mmCIF file of C-alpha atoms and ligand atoms in Angstrom:
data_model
loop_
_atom_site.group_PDB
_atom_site.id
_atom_site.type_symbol
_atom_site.label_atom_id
_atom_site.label_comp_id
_atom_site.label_asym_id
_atom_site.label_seq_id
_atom_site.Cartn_x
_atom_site.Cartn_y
_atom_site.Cartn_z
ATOM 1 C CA UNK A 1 -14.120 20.111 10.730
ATOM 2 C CA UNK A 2 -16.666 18.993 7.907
ATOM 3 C CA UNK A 3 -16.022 19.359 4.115
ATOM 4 C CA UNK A 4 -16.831 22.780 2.817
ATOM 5 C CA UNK A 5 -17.145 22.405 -0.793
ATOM 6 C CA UNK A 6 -18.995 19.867 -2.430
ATOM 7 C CA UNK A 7 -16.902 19.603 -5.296
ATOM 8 C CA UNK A 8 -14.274 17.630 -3.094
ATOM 9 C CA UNK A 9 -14.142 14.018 -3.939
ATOM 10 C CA UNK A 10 -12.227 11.322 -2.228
ATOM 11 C CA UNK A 11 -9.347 10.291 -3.922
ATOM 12 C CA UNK A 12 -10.212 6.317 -3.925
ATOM 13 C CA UNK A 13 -13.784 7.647 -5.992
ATOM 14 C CA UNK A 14 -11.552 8.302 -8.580
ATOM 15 C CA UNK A 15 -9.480 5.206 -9.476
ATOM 16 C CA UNK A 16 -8.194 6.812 -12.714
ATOM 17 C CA UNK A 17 -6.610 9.935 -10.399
ATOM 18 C CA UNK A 18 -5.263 7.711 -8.087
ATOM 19 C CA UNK A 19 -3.317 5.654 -10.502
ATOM 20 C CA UNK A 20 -1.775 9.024 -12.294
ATOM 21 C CA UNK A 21 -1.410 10.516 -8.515
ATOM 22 C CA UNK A 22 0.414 7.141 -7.031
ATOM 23 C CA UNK A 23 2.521 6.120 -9.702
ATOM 24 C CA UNK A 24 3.291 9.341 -11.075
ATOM 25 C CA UNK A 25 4.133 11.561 -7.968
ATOM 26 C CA UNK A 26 3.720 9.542 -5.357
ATOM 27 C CA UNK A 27 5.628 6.512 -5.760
ATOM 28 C CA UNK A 28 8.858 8.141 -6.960
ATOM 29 C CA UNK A 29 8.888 11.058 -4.199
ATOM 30 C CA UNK A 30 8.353 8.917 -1.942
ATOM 31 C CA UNK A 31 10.968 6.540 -3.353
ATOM 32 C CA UNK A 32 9.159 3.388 -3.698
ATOM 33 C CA UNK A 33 12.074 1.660 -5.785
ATOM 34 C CA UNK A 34 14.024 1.807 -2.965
ATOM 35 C CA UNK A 35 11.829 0.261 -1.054
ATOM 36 C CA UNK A 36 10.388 -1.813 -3.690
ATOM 37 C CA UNK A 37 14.745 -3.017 -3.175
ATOM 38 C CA UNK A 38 13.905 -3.764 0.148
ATOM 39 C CA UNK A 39 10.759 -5.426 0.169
ATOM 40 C CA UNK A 40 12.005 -7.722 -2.437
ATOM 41 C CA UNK A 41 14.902 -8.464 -0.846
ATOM 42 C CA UNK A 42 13.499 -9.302 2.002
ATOM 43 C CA UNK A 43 11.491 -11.902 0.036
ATOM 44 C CA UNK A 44 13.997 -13.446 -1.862
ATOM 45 C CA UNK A 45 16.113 -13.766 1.570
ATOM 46 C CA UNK A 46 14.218 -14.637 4.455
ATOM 47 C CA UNK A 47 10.502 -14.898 3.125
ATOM 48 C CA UNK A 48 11.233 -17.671 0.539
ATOM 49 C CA UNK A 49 13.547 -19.446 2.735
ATOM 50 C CA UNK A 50 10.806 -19.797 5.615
ATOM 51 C CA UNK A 51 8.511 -20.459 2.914
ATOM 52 C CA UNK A 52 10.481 -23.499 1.561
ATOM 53 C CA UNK A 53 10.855 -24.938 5.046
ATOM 54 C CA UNK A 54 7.224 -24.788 5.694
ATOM 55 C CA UNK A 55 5.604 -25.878 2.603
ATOM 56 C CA UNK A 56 6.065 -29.073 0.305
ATOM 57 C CA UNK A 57 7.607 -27.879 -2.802
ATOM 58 C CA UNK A 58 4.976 -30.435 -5.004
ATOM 59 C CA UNK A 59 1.872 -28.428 -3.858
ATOM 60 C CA UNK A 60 0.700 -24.951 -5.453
ATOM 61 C CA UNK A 61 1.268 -22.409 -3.750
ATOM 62 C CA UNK A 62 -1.710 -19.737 -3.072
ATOM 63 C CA UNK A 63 -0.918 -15.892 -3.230
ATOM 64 C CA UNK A 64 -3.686 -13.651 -2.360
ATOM 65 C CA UNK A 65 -2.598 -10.270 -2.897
ATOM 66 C CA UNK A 66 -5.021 -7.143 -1.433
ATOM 67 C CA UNK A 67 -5.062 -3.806 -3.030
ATOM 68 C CA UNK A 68 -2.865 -5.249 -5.649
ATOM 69 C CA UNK A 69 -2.521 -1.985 -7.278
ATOM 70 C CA UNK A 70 -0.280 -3.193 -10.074
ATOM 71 C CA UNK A 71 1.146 -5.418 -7.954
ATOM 72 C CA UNK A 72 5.094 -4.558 -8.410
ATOM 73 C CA UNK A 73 5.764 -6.683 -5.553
ATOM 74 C CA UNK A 74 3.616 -9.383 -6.446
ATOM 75 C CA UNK A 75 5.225 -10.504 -9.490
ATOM 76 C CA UNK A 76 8.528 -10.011 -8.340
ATOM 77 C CA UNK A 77 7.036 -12.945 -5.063
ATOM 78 C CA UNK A 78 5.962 -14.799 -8.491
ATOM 79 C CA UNK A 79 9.257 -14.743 -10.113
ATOM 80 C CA UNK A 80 11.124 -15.945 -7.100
ATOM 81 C CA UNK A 81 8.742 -18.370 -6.058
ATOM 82 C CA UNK A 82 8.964 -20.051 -9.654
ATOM 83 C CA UNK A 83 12.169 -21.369 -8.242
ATOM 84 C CA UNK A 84 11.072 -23.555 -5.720
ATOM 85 C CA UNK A 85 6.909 -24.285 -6.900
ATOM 86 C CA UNK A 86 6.101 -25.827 -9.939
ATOM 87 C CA UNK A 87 2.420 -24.636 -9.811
ATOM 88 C CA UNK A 88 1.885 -20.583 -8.307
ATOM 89 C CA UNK A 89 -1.639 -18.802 -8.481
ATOM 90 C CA UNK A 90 -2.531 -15.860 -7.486
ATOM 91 C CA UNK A 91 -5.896 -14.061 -6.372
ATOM 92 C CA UNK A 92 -5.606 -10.214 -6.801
ATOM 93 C CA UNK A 93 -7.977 -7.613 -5.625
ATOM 94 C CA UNK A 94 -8.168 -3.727 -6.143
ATOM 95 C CA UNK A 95 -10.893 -1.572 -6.887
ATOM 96 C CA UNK A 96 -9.128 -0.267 -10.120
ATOM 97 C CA UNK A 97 -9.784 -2.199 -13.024
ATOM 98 C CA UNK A 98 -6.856 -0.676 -15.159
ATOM 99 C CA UNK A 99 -3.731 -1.632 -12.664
ATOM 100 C CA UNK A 100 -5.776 -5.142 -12.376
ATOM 101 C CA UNK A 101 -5.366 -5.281 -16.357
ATOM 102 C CA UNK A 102 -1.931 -4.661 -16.370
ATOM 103 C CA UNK A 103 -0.847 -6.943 -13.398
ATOM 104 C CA UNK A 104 -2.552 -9.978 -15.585
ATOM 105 C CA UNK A 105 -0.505 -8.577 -18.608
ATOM 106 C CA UNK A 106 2.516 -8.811 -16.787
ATOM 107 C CA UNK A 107 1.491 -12.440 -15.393
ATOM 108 C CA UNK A 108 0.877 -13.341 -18.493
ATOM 109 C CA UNK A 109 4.044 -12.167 -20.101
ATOM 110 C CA UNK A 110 5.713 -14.225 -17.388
ATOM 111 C CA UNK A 111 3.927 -17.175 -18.282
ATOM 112 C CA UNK A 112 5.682 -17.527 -21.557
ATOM 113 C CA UNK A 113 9.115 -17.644 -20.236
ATOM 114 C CA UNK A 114 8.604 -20.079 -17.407
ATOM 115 C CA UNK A 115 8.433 -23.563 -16.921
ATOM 116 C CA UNK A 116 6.152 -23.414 -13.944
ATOM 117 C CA UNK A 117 2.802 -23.235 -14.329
ATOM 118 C CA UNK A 118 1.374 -19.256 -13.292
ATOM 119 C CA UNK A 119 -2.278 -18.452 -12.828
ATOM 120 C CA UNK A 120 -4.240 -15.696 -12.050
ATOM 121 C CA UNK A 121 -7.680 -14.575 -11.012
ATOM 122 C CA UNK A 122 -8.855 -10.914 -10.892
ATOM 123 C CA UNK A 123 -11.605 -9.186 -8.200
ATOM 124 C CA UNK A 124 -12.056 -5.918 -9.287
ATOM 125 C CA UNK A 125 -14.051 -4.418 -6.406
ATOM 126 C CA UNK A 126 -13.178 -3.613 -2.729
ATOM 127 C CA UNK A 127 -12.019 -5.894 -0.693
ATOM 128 C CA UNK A 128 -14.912 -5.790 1.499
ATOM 129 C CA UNK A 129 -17.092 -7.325 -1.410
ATOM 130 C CA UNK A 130 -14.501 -10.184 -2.101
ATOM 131 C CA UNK A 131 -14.490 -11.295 1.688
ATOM 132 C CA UNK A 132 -18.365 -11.088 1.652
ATOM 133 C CA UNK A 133 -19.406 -12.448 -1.745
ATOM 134 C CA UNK A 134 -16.303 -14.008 -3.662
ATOM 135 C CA UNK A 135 -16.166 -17.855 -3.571
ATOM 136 C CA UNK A 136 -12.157 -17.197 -3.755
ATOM 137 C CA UNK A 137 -12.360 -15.750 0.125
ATOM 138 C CA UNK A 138 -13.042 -19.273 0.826
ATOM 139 C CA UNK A 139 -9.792 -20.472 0.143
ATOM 140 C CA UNK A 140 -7.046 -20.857 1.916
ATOM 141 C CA UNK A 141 -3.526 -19.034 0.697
ATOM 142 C CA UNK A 142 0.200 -19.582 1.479
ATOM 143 C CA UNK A 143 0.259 -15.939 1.089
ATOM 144 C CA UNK A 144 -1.011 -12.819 1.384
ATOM 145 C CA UNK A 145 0.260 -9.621 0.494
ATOM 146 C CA UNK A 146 -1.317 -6.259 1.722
ATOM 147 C CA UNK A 147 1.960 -4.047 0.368
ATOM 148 C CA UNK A 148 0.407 0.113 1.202
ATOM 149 C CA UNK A 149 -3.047 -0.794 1.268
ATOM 150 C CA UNK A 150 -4.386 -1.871 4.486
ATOM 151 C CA UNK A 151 -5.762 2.184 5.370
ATOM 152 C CA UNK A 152 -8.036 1.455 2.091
ATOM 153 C CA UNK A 153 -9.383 -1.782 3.231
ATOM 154 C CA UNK A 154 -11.750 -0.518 5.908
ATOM 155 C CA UNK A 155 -11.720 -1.007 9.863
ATOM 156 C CA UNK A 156 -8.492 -2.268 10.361
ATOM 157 C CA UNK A 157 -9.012 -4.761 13.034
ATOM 158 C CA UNK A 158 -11.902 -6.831 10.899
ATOM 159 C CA UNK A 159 -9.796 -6.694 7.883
ATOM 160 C CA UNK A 160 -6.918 -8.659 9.949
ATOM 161 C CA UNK A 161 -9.159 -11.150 10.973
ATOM 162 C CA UNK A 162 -10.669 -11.318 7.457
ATOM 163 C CA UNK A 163 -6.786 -11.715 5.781
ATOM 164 C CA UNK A 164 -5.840 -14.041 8.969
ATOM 165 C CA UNK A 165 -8.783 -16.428 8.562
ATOM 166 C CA UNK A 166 -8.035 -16.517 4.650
ATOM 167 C CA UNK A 167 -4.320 -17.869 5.526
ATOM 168 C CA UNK A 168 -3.175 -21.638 5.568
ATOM 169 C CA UNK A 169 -1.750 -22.616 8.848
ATOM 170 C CA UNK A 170 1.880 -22.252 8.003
ATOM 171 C CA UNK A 171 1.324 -19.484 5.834
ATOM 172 C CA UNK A 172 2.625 -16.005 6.081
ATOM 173 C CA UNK A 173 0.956 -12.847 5.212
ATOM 174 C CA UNK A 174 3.059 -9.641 4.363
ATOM 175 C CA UNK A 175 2.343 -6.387 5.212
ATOM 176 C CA UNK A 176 3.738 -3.194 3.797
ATOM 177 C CA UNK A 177 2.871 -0.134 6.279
ATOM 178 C CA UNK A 178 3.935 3.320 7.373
ATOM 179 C CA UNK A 179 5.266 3.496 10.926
ATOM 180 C CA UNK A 180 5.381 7.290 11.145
ATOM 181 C CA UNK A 181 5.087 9.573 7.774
ATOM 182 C CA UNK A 182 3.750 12.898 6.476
ATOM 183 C CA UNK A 183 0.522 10.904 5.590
ATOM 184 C CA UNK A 184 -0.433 9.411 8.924
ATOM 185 C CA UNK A 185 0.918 12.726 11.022
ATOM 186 C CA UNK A 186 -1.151 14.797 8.515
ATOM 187 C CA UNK A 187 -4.138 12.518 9.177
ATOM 188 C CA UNK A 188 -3.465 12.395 13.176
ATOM 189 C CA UNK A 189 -3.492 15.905 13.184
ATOM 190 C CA UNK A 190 -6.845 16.809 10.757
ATOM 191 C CA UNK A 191 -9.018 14.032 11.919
ATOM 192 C CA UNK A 192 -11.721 15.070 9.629
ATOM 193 C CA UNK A 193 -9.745 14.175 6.724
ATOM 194 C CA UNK A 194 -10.201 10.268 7.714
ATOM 195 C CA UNK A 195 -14.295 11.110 7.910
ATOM 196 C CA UNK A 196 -13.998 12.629 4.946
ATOM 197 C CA UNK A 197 -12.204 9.941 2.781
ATOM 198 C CA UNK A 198 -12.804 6.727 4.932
ATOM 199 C CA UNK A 199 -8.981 6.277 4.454
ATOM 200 C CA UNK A 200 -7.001 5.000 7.804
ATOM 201 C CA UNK A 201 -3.696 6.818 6.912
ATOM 202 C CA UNK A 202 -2.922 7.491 10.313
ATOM 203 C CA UNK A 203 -2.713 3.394 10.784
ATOM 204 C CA UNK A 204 0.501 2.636 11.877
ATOM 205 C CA UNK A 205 2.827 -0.172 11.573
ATOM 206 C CA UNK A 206 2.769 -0.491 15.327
ATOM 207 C CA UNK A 207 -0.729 -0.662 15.271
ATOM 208 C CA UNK A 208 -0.825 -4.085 13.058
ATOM 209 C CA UNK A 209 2.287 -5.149 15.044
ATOM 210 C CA UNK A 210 0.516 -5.154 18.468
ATOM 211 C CA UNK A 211 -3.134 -6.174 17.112
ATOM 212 C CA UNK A 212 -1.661 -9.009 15.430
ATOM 213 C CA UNK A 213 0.759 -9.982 18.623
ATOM 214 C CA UNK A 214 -2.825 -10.081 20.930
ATOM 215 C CA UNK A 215 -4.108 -12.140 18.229
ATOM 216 C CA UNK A 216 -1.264 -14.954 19.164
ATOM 217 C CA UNK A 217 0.729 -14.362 15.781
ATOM 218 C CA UNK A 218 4.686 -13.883 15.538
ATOM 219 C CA UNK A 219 5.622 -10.675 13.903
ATOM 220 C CA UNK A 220 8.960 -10.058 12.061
ATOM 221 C CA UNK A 221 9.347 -6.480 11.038
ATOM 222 C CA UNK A 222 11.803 -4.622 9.529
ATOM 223 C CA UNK A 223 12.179 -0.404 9.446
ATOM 224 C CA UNK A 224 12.957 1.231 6.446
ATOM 225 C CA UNK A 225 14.025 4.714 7.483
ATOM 226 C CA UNK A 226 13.070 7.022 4.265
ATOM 227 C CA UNK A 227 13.489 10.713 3.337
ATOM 228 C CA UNK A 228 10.250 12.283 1.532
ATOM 229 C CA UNK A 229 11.336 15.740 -1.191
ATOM 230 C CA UNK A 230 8.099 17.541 -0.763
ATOM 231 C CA UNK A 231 9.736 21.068 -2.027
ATOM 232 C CA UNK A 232 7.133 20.912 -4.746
ATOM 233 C CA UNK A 233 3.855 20.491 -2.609
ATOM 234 C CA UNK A 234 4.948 24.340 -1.727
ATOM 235 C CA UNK A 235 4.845 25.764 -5.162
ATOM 236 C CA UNK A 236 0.961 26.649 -5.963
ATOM 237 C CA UNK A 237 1.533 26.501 -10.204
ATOM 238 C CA UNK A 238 3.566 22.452 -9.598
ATOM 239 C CA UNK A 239 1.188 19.585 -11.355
ATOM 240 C CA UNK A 240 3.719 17.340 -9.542
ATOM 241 C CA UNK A 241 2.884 19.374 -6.375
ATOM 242 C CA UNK A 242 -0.137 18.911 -6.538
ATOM 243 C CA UNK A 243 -0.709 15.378 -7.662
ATOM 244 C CA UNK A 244 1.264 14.765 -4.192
ATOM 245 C CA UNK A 245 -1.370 17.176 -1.949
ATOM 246 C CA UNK A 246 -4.041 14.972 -3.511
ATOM 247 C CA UNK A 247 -2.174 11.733 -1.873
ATOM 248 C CA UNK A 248 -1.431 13.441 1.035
ATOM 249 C CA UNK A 249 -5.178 14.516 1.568
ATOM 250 C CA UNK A 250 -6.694 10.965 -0.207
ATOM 251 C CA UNK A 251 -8.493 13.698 -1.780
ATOM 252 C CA UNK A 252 -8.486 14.530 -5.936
ATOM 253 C CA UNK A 253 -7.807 17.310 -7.387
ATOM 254 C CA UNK A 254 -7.607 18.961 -3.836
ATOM 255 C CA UNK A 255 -6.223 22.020 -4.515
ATOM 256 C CA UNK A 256 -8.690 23.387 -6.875
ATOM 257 C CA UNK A 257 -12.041 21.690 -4.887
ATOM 258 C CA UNK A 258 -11.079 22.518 -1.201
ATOM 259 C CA UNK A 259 -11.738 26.351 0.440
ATOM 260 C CA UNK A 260 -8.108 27.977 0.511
ATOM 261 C CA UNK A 261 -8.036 28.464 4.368
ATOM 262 C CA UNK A 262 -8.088 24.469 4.421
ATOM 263 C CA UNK A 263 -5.234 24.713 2.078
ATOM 264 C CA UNK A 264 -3.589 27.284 3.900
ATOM 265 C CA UNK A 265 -3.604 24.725 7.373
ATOM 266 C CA UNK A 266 -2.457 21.923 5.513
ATOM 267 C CA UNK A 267 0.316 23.745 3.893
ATOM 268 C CA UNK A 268 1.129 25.903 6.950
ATOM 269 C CA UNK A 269 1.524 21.998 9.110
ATOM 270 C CA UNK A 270 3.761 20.861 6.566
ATOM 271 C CA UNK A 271 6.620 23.254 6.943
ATOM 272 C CA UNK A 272 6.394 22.820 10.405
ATOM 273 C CA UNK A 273 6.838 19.263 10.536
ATOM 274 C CA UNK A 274 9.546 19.112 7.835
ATOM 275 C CA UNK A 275 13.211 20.143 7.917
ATOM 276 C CA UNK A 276 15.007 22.362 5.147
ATOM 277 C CA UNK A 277 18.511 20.772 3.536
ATOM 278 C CA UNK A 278 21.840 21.983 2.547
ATOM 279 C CA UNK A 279 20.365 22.672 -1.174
ATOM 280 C CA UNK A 280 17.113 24.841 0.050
ATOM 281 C CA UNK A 281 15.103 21.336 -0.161
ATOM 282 C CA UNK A 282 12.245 20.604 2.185
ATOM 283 C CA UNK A 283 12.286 17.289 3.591
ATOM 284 C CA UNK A 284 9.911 15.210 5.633
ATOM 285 C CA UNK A 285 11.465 12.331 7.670
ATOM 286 C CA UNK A 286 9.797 9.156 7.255
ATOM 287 C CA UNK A 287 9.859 5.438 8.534
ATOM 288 C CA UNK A 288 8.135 2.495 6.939
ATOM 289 C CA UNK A 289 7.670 -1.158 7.756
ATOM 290 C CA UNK A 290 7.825 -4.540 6.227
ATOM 291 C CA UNK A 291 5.932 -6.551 8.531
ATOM 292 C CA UNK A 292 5.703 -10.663 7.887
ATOM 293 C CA UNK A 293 2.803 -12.590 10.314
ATOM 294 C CA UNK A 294 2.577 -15.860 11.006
ATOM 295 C CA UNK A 295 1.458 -18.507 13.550
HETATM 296 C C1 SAM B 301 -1.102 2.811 -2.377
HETATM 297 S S1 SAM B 301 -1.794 1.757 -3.588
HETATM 298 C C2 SAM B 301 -0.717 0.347 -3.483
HETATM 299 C C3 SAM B 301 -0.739 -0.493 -4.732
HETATM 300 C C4 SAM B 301 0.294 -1.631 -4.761
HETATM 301 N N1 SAM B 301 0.089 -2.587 -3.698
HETATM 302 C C5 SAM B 301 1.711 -1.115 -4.770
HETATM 303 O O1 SAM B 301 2.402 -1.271 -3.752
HETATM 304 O O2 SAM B 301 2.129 -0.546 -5.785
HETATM 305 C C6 SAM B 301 -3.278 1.178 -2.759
HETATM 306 C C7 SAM B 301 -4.134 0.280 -3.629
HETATM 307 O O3 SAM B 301 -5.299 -0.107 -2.887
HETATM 308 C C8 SAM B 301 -6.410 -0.088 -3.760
HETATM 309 N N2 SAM B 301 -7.633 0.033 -2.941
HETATM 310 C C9 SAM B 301 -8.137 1.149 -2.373
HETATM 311 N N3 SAM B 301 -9.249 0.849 -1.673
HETATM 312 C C10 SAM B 301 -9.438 -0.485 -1.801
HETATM 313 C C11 SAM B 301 -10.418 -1.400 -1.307
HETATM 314 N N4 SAM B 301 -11.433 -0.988 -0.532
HETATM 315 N N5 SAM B 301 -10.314 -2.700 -1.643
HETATM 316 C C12 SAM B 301 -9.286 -3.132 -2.421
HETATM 317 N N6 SAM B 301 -8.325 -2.315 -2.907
HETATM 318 C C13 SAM B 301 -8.402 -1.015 -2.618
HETATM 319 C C14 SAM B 301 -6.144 1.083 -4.699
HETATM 320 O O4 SAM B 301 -6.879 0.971 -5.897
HETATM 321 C C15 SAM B 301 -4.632 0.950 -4.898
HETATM 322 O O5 SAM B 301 -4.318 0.146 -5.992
#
């Protein structure tokens, strides 16, 4: 099905949108500090303790991070890493200059209080642009994050082979992916949405897993088994609501800008794919995946 209305914009077009939508609705319905918990636990347990046994502790160690966002996870790898490397930069990309502006803010609040040396350089663009044209995608990194970004960064395959051929040879990169959610069934089931908004959100987990097994690399991954409270996306007058149906869709402001029988599908394939609880909530199961790649 093509767009109908012209007014519909796609929600990466609007960086300012997706920041309020993300953080604001997003993240904390779809519980992200949980597994913000997990991720960096992960890290601090096995992530930094293959990272000390494959790299000297003298050398600086080389984070690229990919649709950086405000890169939570990020400085939380910085922090930890502080432990074991005296000297940590890190290369961040997103396409929104205001959650690049805040990461540095937070780097460089971290700066003060440590006793390694932290720096940072910023590529605010997509990541398409920084592998063509940025003299940074011809370094090599220890690490590279890609933590709910890799359906932003274009064909999927190229962009592993882009973040693979950016990696030292005992490096690691980390990926942060859906396995099976609202997002990727929604996108699976209204193809035209991915034309529409050149967002992969039906990528899967088990996609990257199996690409990046043919490509010869190991792949440890770990399932994070999350519920998603989407009561509100059902209630026409919720901001909240609403903020979420714009993730959902990777489209802004989509309730107002799309034709109401589009709506109507969208809304009507929700309920049927989510479960009522006890307390008259509407849940929709959903799995997630930390993935770490190397050699
Ligand atoms: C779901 S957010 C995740 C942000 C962050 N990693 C986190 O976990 O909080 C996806 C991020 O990818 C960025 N993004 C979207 N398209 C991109 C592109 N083509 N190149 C680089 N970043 C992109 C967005 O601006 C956004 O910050």
């Amino acid at each position: 099905m093509a767009i109908k209305s012209s007014n519909m914009k796609p929600l990466t077009d609007d960086p300012q949108r997706y920041r309020d939508v993300y953080y604001n609705a997003f993240y904390k319905m779809a519980l992200k500090d949980i597994l913000f918990e997990k991720v960096t636990q992960f890290f601090d347990t096995t992530v930094m303790m293959r990272l000390t046994h494959a790299i000297e502790g003298g050398e600086e160690f080389s984070v690229l991070g990919v649709g950086l966002g405000d890169g939570p996870h990020e400085l939380h790898f910085m922090k930890s890493l502080r432990s074991q490397f005296s000297s940590i930069c890190i290369v961040g990309v997103d396409l929104s200059e205001s959650m690049l502006n805040t990461f540095q803010e937070r780097v460089a609040a971290l700066e003060l209080n440590c006793e390694s040396s932290v720096s940072c350089q910023l590529f605010n663009g997509p990541f398409s642009e920084f592998f063509a044209g940025s003299v940074l995608s011809k370094n090599k990194y220890n690490l590279i994050s890609s933590i709910h970004s890799l359906y932003h960064l274009g064909d999927f395959e190229t962009t592993f082979i882009q973040l693979a051929s950016m990696m030292k040879d005992k490096g690691f990169i980390i990926v942060v992916c859906a396995k099976d959610n609202l997002i990727s069934k929604t996108f699976n089931k209204f193809t035209w949405l991915s034309k529409n908004t050149q967002t992969l959100a039906g990528l899967s987990s088990t996609n990257v897993r199996e690409f990046a097994h043919s490509q010869g690399y190991d792949v440890t991954t770990v399932d994070i088994p999350i519920q998603w409270d989407i009561t509100e996306v059902f209630e026409d007058q919720s901001e909240f609501g609403n903020k979420l149906i714009d993730f959902f869709t990777q489209f802004a402001f989509f309730r107002k800008t799309a034709p109401s029988e589009l709506m109507d599908e969208l809304v009507n394939f929700w309920r049927l794919v989510s479960i009522l609880d006890e307390n008259g909530r509407i849940l929709a199961l959903s799995h997630e995946e930390i993935l770490l790649i190397s050699k």
